[in-house]
Coordinates of C-alpha atoms in Angstrom, one line a residue:
M883 CA -0.2 0.1 0.0
A884 CA 1.4 3.6 -1.0
P885 CA 2.4 5.6 1.8
H886 CA -0.5 8.4 3.0
N887 CA 0.9 11.7 0.8
N888 CA 0.5 14.8 3.3
S889 CA 1.1 17.2 0.7
Y890 CA -2.2 17.5 -0.5
P891 CA -4.8 19.0 2.0
S892 CA -8.2 17.2 2.2
Q893 CA -11.4 18.8 0.4
H894 CA -12.2 20.2 4.2
D895 CA -9.4 21.8 4.4
L896 CA -9.3 23.9 1.0
P897 CA -10.9 27.7 0.7
N898 CA -14.3 27.6 0.1
V899 CA -15.6 29.3 -3.4
L900 CA -19.3 30.4 -3.2
I901 CA -21.4 29.3 -6.1
L902 CA -24.9 31.0 -5.7
K903 CA -26.8 29.4 -8.8
L904 CA -26.2 26.3 -11.1
P905 CA -23.9 27.5 -13.9
P906 CA -24.8 26.8 -17.5
S907 CA -21.3 25.1 -17.5
F908 CA -22.4 22.8 -14.9
V909 CA -25.6 22.1 -16.7
I910 CA -24.0 21.4 -20.2
F911 CA -20.8 19.5 -18.8
G912 CA -21.4 18.1 -15.3
E913 CA -20.5 19.9 -12.0
H914 CA -16.6 18.7 -11.8
F915 CA -16.1 21.2 -14.9
F916 CA -14.4 23.8 -12.8
D917 CA -12.7 21.5 -10.3
S918 CA -9.3 22.1 -8.9
A919 CA -7.0 20.6 -6.3
K920 CA -6.3 24.2 -4.8
F921 CA -10.2 25.1 -3.8
R922 CA -13.8 23.5 -3.4
F923 CA -17.2 24.7 -4.3
L924 CA -19.7 25.5 -1.4
K925 CA -22.8 25.3 -3.6
A926 CA -25.9 27.7 -2.1
Y927 CA -28.5 26.3 -4.5
E928 CA -28.1 22.5 -3.2
S929 CA -29.3 23.6 0.3
S930 CA -32.8 23.8 1.6
L931 CA -31.8 27.5 3.8
P932 CA -33.0 30.6 2.5
L933 CA -29.9 32.3 0.7
P934 CA -29.6 35.0 3.5
Q935 CA -29.1 32.3 6.5
F936 CA -27.1 30.0 4.0
L937 CA -24.7 33.0 3.6
L938 CA -24.5 34.1 7.5
A939 CA -23.8 30.3 8.1
H940 CA -20.8 30.0 5.9
A941 CA -19.9 34.0 6.4
Q942 CA -16.4 33.3 7.6
S943 CA -15.2 30.9 5.1
V944 CA -16.2 32.4 1.9
Q945 CA -13.1 34.2 0.2
A946 CA -14.4 33.8 -3.4
I947 CA -17.7 33.7 -5.2
L948 CA -18.0 32.0 -8.6
S949 CA -20.8 34.0 -10.6
S950 CA -22.7 33.5 -13.8
G951 CA -25.1 36.0 -15.2
G952 CA -28.1 34.7 -13.8
A953 CA -26.5 35.0 -10.3
P954 CA -26.3 38.5 -9.0
V955 CA -23.6 39.7 -6.8
T956 CA -25.4 42.5 -4.9
A957 CA -24.5 44.5 -2.4
D958 CA -26.7 42.6 0.3
T959 CA -24.7 39.6 -0.8
I960 CA -21.5 41.0 -0.5
C961 CA -22.1 42.8 3.1
L962 CA -22.7 39.2 4.4
L963 CA -19.3 38.1 3.3
P964 CA -17.0 39.8 5.4
N965 CA -14.0 37.7 4.1
L966 CA -14.8 38.1 0.9
R967 CA -11.8 39.1 -1.6
L968 CA -12.8 37.8 -5.3
V969 CA -15.8 37.6 -7.7
V970 CA -15.1 35.4 -11.0
T971 CA -17.7 35.7 -13.3
T972 CA -18.5 33.1 -16.2
S973 CA -19.9 35.9 -18.3
Q974 CA -18.6 38.7 -20.7
G975 CA -21.0 41.4 -19.2
L976 CA -20.5 42.4 -15.7
N977 CA -23.8 44.1 -15.2
H978 CA -24.7 41.4 -12.4
I979 CA -22.0 42.4 -10.0
D980 CA -22.5 45.4 -8.0
L981 CA -19.0 46.5 -8.9
S982 CA -19.2 49.8 -6.9
E983 CA -19.4 47.7 -3.8
C984 CA -16.6 45.5 -4.6
R985 CA -14.3 48.7 -5.5
R986 CA -15.4 50.1 -2.1
R987 CA -14.8 46.8 -0.3
G988 CA -11.4 45.9 -2.1
I989 CA -12.9 43.2 -3.6
A990 CA -11.3 42.0 -6.8
V991 CA -13.4 40.8 -10.2
A992 CA -12.0 38.7 -12.5
G993 CA -14.0 38.6 -15.7
A994 CA -14.2 36.2 -19.1
G995 CA -11.6 38.3 -20.8
T996 CA -12.0 38.5 -24.8
I997 CA -12.6 34.6 -25.0
F998 CA -16.5 35.2 -26.1
S999 CA -15.4 37.9 -28.5
A1000 CA -15.1 35.8 -31.5
D1001 CA -18.3 33.8 -30.9
C1002 CA -20.1 36.9 -30.4
A1003 CA -19.3 38.5 -33.3
D1004 CA -19.5 35.3 -35.4
S1005 CA -23.2 35.4 -34.0
V1006 CA -23.7 38.9 -35.0
V1007 CA -23.0 37.9 -38.7
E1008 CA -25.1 34.9 -38.5
L1009 CA -27.7 37.2 -37.6
L1010 CA -27.7 39.6 -39.8
I1011 CA -27.2 37.6 -42.9
D1012 CA -30.1 35.5 -41.6
V1013 CA -32.3 38.5 -41.4
L1014 CA -31.2 40.2 -44.5
R1015 CA -31.6 37.2 -46.7
K1016 CA -34.4 35.5 -45.1
V1017 CA -32.4 32.2 -44.4
S1018 CA -34.9 31.2 -41.6
A1019 CA -38.1 32.0 -42.9
A1020 CA -37.2 30.5 -46.4
N1021 CA -36.2 27.3 -44.4
R1022 CA -39.3 27.3 -42.6
F1023 CA -41.3 28.0 -46.1
V1024 CA -39.7 25.1 -47.8
K1025 CA -40.1 22.6 -44.6
Q1026 CA -43.9 23.5 -44.7
G1027 CA -44.4 22.6 -48.2
L1028 CA -45.2 25.8 -49.6
W1029 CA -42.5 26.0 -52.3
S1030 CA -44.3 23.8 -54.9
S1031 CA -47.9 25.9 -54.1
Q1032 CA -46.8 29.2 -53.7
G1033 CA -43.6 29.5 -56.0
D1034 CA -40.4 31.1 -55.0
Y1035 CA -39.9 32.9 -52.1
P1036 CA -39.7 36.7 -51.7
L1037 CA -36.4 38.3 -52.2
G1038 CA -33.8 39.1 -49.7
S1039 CA -31.2 41.6 -49.4
K1040 CA -27.4 41.5 -49.9
L1041 CA -25.3 42.0 -47.2
G1042 CA -22.2 43.7 -49.1
G1043 CA -22.2 47.4 -49.4
K1044 CA -24.5 47.9 -45.9
R1045 CA -23.8 50.6 -43.8
V1046 CA -23.2 48.9 -40.5
G1047 CA -23.4 51.3 -37.1
I1048 CA -21.7 49.3 -33.9
V1049 CA -23.0 51.0 -30.7
G1050 CA -20.0 49.7 -28.4
L1051 CA -16.7 49.1 -30.2
G1052 CA -14.7 47.1 -27.4
N1053 CA -13.5 43.7 -28.1
I1054 CA -16.6 42.3 -29.3
G1055 CA -17.6 45.6 -31.7
S1056 CA -14.4 45.5 -32.9
E1057 CA -14.2 41.7 -34.1
V1058 CA -17.8 42.6 -35.7
A1059 CA -16.2 45.4 -37.6
K1060 CA -13.4 43.3 -38.7
R1061 CA -15.8 40.5 -39.8
L1062 CA -18.2 43.0 -41.7
E1063 CA -15.6 44.8 -43.6
A1064 CA -14.3 41.4 -45.3
F1065 CA -18.2 41.6 -46.6
G1066 CA -17.6 45.0 -48.0
C1067 CA -19.7 46.7 -45.4
S1068 CA -19.0 50.4 -44.3
I1069 CA -18.2 50.8 -40.7
S1070 CA -19.2 53.2 -38.0
Y1071 CA -19.8 53.4 -34.3
N1072 CA -20.6 54.8 -30.8
S1073 CA -18.8 54.4 -28.2
R1074 CA -18.2 55.8 -24.5
N1075 CA -15.2 57.5 -26.1
K1076 CA -13.6 58.2 -29.9
K1077 CA -11.0 55.7 -30.6
P1078 CA -8.2 57.6 -32.6
S1079 CA -6.7 54.2 -33.5
V1080 CA -9.5 53.1 -36.0
P1081 CA -10.5 54.3 -39.2
Y1082 CA -14.3 54.3 -38.8
A1083 CA -16.5 57.4 -38.6
F1084 CA -17.5 58.0 -34.9
Y1085 CA -21.1 59.5 -33.9
P1086 CA -21.2 60.7 -30.3
N1087 CA -25.0 60.3 -30.6
V1088 CA -26.7 56.9 -31.1
G1089 CA -29.6 58.7 -32.9
E1090 CA -27.0 60.1 -35.5
L1091 CA -25.4 56.9 -35.7
A1092 CA -28.8 55.1 -36.4
A1093 CA -29.9 57.6 -39.0
N1094 CA -26.8 57.1 -40.9
C1095 CA -26.6 53.0 -41.1
D1096 CA -28.5 50.3 -42.4
A1097 CA -28.0 47.8 -39.7
L1098 CA -27.3 48.9 -36.1
I1099 CA -25.6 46.3 -34.1
I1100 CA -25.6 46.5 -30.2
C1101 CA -22.5 45.3 -28.7
C1102 CA -22.1 47.5 -25.9
A1103 CA -22.1 47.1 -21.9
L1104 CA -25.4 47.0 -20.0
T1105 CA -25.1 50.2 -17.6
D1106 CA -27.3 52.7 -16.1
E1107 CA -26.4 55.1 -18.9
T1108 CA -27.2 52.4 -21.6
Y1109 CA -30.4 50.9 -20.3
H1110 CA -32.9 51.7 -23.1
L1111 CA -30.5 53.4 -24.9
I1112 CA -32.2 52.5 -28.1
N1113 CA -35.5 53.8 -27.7
K1114 CA -38.4 55.5 -29.6
E1115 CA -36.1 57.9 -31.0
V1116 CA -33.2 55.8 -32.3
L1117 CA -35.8 53.2 -33.7
S1118 CA -37.2 56.0 -35.8
A1119 CA -33.9 57.4 -36.8
L1120 CA -33.1 53.7 -38.1
G1121 CA -36.4 53.9 -40.3
K1122 CA -38.0 51.4 -42.3
D1123 CA -35.1 49.9 -44.1
G1124 CA -33.1 49.3 -40.9
V1125 CA -32.1 46.5 -39.2
I1126 CA -31.3 45.8 -35.6
I1127 CA -29.2 43.1 -34.1
N1128 CA -28.6 43.1 -30.4
I1129 CA -26.1 40.4 -28.8
A1130 CA -25.3 42.2 -25.8
R1131 CA -27.9 42.9 -23.1
G1132 CA -31.8 42.6 -23.4
P1133 CA -32.5 46.0 -21.5
I1134 CA -30.3 47.9 -23.6
V1135 CA -33.1 48.0 -25.9
D1136 CA -36.6 49.3 -25.0
E1137 CA -38.4 46.0 -25.9
K1138 CA -41.8 47.6 -26.0
E1139 CA -40.8 49.9 -28.8
L1140 CA -39.1 47.3 -30.6
V1141 CA -41.9 45.2 -30.8
R1142 CA -44.4 47.8 -31.8
C1143 CA -41.8 49.0 -34.6
L1144 CA -41.3 45.5 -35.7
V1145 CA -45.1 44.6 -35.8
E1146 CA -46.3 48.2 -37.5
G1147 CA -43.2 47.8 -39.8
E1148 CA -41.2 51.1 -38.9
I1149 CA -38.3 49.0 -39.0
R1150 CA -36.9 46.1 -41.5
G1151 CA -36.1 43.3 -39.0
A1152 CA -34.2 42.3 -36.2
G1153 CA -31.9 39.6 -35.0
L1154 CA -31.7 38.8 -31.4
D1155 CA -29.9 36.7 -28.9
V1156 CA -30.8 38.3 -26.1
F1157 CA -34.1 40.0 -24.3
E1158 CA -35.2 42.5 -21.8
H1159 CA -37.3 39.8 -19.4
E1160 CA -35.1 36.6 -20.3
P1161 CA -36.5 33.7 -20.8
D1162 CA -39.5 35.3 -21.4
V1163 CA -40.1 36.6 -25.0
P1164 CA -42.5 39.0 -26.6
H1165 CA -45.1 36.6 -27.7
E1166 CA -45.6 39.1 -30.6
L1167 CA -42.3 38.1 -32.3
F1168 CA -43.3 34.5 -32.7
A1169 CA -45.1 35.0 -36.0
L1170 CA -42.8 37.6 -37.7
D1171 CA -40.7 36.2 -40.4
N1172 CA -38.4 39.2 -40.3
V1173 CA -37.1 38.4 -36.6
V1174 CA -34.7 35.6 -36.0
M1175 CA -33.9 34.9 -32.5
S1176 CA -31.6 32.8 -30.4
P1177 CA -31.8 31.8 -26.4
H1178 CA -28.8 34.2 -25.2
N1179 CA -26.4 31.7 -26.8
A1180 CA -24.0 33.4 -28.8
V1181 CA -21.0 32.3 -27.0
F1182 CA -22.3 28.9 -26.5
T1183 CA -19.7 26.9 -28.3
R1184 CA -17.5 23.7 -27.0
E1185 CA -14.2 25.8 -27.8
S1186 CA -15.3 28.8 -25.7
F1187 CA -16.4 26.6 -23.0
E1188 CA -13.1 25.2 -22.8
D1189 CA -11.3 28.4 -22.9
L1190 CA -13.5 29.6 -20.1
R1191 CA -12.4 26.4 -17.9
K1192 CA -9.0 27.2 -18.2
I1193 CA -9.7 31.1 -17.5
V1194 CA -11.7 30.3 -14.3
V1195 CA -9.7 27.5 -12.7
G1196 CA -6.7 29.7 -13.4
N1197 CA -8.0 33.0 -11.9
L1198 CA -9.2 31.1 -8.7
E1199 CA -6.0 29.0 -8.4
A1200 CA -3.9 32.5 -9.2
F1201 CA -5.9 34.0 -6.3
F1202 CA -5.4 31.3 -3.8
S1203 CA -1.5 31.0 -4.4
N1204 CA -1.3 35.0 -4.3
E1205 CA -0.4 35.3 -7.9
P1206 CA -1.6 38.0 -10.5
L1207 CA -5.5 37.0 -11.6
L1208 CA -5.5 36.0 -15.4
T1209 CA -8.2 38.5 -16.2
A1210 CA -8.8 41.2 -13.6
V1211 CA -11.1 44.0 -14.3
N1212 CA -10.1 47.4 -13.8
L1213 CA -12.9 48.6 -11.3
D1214 CA -11.7 52.4 -11.7
D1215 CA -12.8 52.0 -15.3
Q1216 CA -16.2 50.6 -14.9
P1217 CA -19.3 52.5 -15.3
H1218 CA -22.2 51.4 -12.7
F1219 CA -25.5 49.3 -13.4
S1220 CA -28.0 49.8 -10.7
G1221 CA -30.4 47.5 -12.2

């Protein structure tokens, strides 16, 4: 029998990483997806206790939280955990974390970095082509046996030469621009600041951007400033020939106004991966052939999840080894979202 190796701590001796809600990666790949020999998970969602009681019971032992977009890390949660020093998120966005409270308490935040940018950008192109060329609608037309009885399907519109306005020229927005330039599109953008290093036209006002493009692509973060940024005025400026694509966050768009514009034909179409009240989707959209939708899965590829596993485990192991985080978020440069 091999001698006992005392160099590896038992599970009970490992530091706790709190998980508030079952993350999508556990559903897809199993609950050992982020396992490590340097920490263990404390799963609040498995407890019968109300969350505040659970947090109070484990308040002294929790040093880190692993959070997904569906599990908000609020100021109330943070205040119950006096030894919390790190929040690691599995999502691209940070609007589910109270960054102001983290900054005030000196709690570090590690994000997903740029690992999802390529998949998000690919999804933008996919949705835009689908809306313009009526791919999904034509697929339904054929599968319903309508081709033989109704003849040829209505014409679509080409992507090449379209004027594309990007709201938020960060990592994702830049990847979108790179792809659509290859299709011969003309790129312009709106962002918090003008970027001197890019050749695209900058519009400080989103309404002006919408008025000067054929397709408006939403790639910005959800903050107090961007909540319902895409409102009635912006949609009106986009006009009857305009298309909107949203792979960012649902509440950036005033969904009621968007639905009204689509139903009444005030804009040409929409490609939507995100919605304001997920998983609830406005039923009015179901019958519209000019609307293409996906269930907030723009980044759901096997390759990106494997990259995510490495980033999450790497950040947590770095933290518990007193080493620099792999994808630390600069909290001094993050706008606030109050939810």
